[in-house]
mmCIF file of C-alpha atoms in Angstrom:
data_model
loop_
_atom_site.group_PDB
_atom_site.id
_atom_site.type_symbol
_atom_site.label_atom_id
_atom_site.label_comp_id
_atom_site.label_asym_id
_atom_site.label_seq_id
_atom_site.Cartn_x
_atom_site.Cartn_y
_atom_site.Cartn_z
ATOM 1 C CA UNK R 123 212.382 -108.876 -258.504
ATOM 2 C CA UNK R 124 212.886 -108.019 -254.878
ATOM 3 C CA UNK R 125 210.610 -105.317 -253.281
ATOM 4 C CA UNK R 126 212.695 -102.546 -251.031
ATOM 5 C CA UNK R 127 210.127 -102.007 -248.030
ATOM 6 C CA UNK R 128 210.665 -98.788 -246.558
ATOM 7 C CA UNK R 129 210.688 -99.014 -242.437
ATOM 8 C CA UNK R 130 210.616 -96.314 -240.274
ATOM 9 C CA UNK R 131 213.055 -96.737 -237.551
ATOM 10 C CA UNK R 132 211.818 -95.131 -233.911
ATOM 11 C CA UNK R 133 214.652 -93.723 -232.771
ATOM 12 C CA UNK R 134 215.022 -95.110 -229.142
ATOM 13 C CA UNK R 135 216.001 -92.185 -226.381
ATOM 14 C CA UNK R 136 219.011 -93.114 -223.813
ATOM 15 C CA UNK R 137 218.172 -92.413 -220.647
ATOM 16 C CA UNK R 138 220.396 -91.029 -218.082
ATOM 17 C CA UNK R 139 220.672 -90.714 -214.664
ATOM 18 C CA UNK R 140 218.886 -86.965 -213.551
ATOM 19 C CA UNK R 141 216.052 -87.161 -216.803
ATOM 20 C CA UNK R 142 213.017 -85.648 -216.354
ATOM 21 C CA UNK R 143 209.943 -87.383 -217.614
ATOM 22 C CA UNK R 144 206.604 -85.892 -218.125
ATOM 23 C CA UNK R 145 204.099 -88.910 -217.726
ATOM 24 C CA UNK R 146 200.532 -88.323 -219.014
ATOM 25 C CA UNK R 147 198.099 -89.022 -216.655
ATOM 26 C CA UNK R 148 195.153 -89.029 -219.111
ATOM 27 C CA UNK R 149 194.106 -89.716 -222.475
ATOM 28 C CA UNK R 150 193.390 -86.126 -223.316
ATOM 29 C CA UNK R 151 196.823 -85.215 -222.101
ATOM 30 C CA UNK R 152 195.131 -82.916 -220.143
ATOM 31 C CA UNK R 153 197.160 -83.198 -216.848
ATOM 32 C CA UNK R 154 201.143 -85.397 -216.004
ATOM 33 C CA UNK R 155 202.876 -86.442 -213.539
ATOM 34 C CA UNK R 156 206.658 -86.439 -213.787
ATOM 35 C CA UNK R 157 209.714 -89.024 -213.029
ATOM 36 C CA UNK R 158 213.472 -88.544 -212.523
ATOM 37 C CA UNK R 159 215.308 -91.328 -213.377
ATOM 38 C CA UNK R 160 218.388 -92.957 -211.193
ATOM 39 C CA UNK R 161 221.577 -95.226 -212.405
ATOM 40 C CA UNK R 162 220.082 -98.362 -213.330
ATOM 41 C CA UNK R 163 216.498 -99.228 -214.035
ATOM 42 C CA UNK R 164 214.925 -97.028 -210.736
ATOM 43 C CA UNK R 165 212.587 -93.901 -210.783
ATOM 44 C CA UNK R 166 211.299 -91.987 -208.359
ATOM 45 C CA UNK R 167 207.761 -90.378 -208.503
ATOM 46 C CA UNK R 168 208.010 -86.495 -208.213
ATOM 47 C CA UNK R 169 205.410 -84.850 -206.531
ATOM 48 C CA UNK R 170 203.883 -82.258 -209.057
ATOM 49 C CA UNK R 171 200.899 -82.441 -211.525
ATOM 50 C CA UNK R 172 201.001 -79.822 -214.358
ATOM 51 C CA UNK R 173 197.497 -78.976 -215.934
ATOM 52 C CA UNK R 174 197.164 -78.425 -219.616
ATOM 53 C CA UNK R 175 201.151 -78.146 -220.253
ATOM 54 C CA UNK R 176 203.915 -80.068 -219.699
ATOM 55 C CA UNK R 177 206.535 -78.432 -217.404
ATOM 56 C CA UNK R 178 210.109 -77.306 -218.684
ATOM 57 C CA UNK R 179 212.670 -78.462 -216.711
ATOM 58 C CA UNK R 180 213.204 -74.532 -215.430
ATOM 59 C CA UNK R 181 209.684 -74.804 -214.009
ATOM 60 C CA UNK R 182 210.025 -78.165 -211.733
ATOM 61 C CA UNK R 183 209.670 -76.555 -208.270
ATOM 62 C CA UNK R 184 211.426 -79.944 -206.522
ATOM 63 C CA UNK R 185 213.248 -83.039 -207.595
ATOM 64 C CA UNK R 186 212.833 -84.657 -204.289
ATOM 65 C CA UNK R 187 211.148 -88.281 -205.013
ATOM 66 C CA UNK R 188 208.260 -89.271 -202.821
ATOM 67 C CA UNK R 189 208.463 -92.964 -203.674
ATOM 68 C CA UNK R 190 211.324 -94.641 -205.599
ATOM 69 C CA UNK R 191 210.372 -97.851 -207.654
ATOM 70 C CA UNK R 192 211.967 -100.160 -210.168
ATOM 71 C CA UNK R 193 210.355 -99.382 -213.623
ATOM 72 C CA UNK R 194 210.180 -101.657 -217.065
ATOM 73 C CA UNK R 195 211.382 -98.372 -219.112
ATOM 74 C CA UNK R 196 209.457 -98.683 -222.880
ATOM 75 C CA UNK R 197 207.311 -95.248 -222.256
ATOM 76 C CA UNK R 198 210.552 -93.797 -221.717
ATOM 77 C CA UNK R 199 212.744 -95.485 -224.455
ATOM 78 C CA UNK R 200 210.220 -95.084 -226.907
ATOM 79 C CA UNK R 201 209.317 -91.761 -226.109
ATOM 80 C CA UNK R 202 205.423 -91.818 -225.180
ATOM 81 C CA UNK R 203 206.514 -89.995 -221.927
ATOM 82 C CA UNK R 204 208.672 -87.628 -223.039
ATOM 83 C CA UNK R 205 211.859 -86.253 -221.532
ATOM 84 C CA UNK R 206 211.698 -82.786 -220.636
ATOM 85 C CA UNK R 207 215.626 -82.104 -219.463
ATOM 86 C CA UNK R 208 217.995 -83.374 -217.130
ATOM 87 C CA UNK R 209 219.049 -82.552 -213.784
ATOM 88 C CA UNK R 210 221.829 -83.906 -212.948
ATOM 89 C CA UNK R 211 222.602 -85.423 -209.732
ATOM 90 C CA UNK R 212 224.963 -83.585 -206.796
ATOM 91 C CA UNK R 213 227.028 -86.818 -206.444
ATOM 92 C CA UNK R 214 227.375 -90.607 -207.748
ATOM 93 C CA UNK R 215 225.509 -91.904 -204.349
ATOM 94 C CA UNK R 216 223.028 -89.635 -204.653
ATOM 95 C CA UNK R 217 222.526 -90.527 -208.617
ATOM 96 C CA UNK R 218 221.112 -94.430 -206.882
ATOM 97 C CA UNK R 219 217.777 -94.830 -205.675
ATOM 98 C CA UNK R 220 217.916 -95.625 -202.028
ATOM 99 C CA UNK R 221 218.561 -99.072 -200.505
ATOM 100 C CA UNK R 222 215.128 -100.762 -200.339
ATOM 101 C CA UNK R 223 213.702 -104.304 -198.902
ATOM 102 C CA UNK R 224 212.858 -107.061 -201.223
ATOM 103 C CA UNK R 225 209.888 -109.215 -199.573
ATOM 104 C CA UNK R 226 209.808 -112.505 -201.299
ATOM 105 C CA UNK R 227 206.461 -113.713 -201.014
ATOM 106 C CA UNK R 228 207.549 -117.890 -201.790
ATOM 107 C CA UNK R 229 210.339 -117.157 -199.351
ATOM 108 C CA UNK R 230 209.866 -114.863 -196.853
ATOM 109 C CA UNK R 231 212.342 -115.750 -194.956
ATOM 110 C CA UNK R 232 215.472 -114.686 -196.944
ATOM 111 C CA UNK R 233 215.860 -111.496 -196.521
ATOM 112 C CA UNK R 234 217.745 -109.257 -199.177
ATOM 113 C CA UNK R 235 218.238 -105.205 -199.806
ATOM 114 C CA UNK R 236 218.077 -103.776 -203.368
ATOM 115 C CA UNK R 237 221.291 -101.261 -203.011
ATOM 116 C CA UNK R 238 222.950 -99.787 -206.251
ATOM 117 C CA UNK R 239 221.689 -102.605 -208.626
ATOM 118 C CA UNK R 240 222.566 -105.436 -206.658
ATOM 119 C CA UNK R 241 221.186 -107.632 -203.883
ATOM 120 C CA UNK R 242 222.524 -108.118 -201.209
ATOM 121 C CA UNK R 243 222.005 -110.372 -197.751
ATOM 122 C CA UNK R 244 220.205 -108.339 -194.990
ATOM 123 C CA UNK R 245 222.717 -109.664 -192.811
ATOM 124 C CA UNK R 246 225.356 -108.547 -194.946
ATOM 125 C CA UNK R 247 223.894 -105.178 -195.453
ATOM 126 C CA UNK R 248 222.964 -104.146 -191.905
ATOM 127 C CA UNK R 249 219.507 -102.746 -192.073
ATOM 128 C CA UNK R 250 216.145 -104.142 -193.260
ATOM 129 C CA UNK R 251 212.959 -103.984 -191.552
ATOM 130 C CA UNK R 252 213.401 -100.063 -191.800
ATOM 131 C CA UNK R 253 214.065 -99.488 -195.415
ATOM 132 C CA UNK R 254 211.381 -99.146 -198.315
ATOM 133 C CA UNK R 255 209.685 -102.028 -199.929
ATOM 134 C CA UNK R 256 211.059 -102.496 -203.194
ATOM 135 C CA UNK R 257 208.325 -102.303 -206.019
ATOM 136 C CA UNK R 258 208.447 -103.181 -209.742
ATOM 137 C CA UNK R 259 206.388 -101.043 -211.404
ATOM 138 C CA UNK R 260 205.258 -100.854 -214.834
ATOM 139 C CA UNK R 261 203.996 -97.572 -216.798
ATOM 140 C CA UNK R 262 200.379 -97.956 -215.598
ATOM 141 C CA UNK R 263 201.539 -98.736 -212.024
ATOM 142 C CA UNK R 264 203.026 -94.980 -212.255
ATOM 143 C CA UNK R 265 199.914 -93.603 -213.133
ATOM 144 C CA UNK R 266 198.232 -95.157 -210.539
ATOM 145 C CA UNK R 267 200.350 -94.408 -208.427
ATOM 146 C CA UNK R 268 200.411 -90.757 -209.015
ATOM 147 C CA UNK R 269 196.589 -90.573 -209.631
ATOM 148 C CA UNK R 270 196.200 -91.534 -205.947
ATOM 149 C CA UNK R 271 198.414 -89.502 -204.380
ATOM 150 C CA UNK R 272 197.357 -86.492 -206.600
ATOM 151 C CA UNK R 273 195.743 -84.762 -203.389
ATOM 152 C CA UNK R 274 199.536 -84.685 -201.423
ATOM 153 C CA UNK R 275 201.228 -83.244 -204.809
ATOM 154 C CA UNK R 276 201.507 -79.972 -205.878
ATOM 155 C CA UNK R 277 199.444 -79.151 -208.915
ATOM 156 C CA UNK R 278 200.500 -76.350 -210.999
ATOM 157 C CA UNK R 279 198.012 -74.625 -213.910
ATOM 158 C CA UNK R 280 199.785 -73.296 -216.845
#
């Protein structure tokens, strides 16, 4: 006799480019941060902190990043952080993070740009020592990340 085992099936969220994320910064989901996702894998941290509440999407006074990173995406896939709209981007350029420097600590001297997904050759690119580092960051790299730069965001009370 075969036994039917009864599995609950998360349902996974798709993420597209202009989602909002709400990222608790604290157990007590007592205060979060928030993320708006690019094409591709890239976020960028938004500077706000709501206190008590999560924001709606009406509420989120900028979308302007003020770091853009490279994030494993399972808080968002899953659904701990949870999407709280989408606003979409003006243009497909502006819908990629920005062009950013990969340092390569074994090899530090070949020199390549993260630009739309793809890396390319410094040399083939045209700019490098300017841009951004490129960062992989995971979920608790976010929330450090925020945490520290809580004093330069804007923190709104519900």
């Amino acid at each position: 006799m075969q036994t039917r085992v009864e599995t609950k099936s998360r349902k996974r969220v798709r993420i597209a480019a202009g989602d909002i994320f709400a990222v608790p910064l604290d157990a007590e989901h007592q205060r979060f941060g928030y993320i708006r996702t690019y094409q591709d894998v890239d976020v960028g941290i938004l500077p706000i902190i709501s206190k008590a509440c999560i924001l709606s999407i009406a509420e989120m006074p900028t979308v302007s990043s003020v770091l853009d990173v490279f994030l494993f995406q399972d808080a968002l896939k899953t659904g701990r952080w949870p999407r709280i709209g989408n606003l979409p981007f003006t243009d497909e350029e502006s819908a990629w993070a920005p062009a950013r420097k990969q340092v390569a600590a074994s090899r530090p001297e070949v020199k390549m740009v993260v630009f739309r997904g793809h890396f390319i050759a410094a040399a083939k690119f045209g700019q490098y020592d300017e841009l951004p580092l490129f960062q992989k960051f995971d979920e608790e790299d976010v929330i450090r990340e925020i945490l520290q730069r809580a004093d330069e965001f804007l923190v709104m009370d519900s």
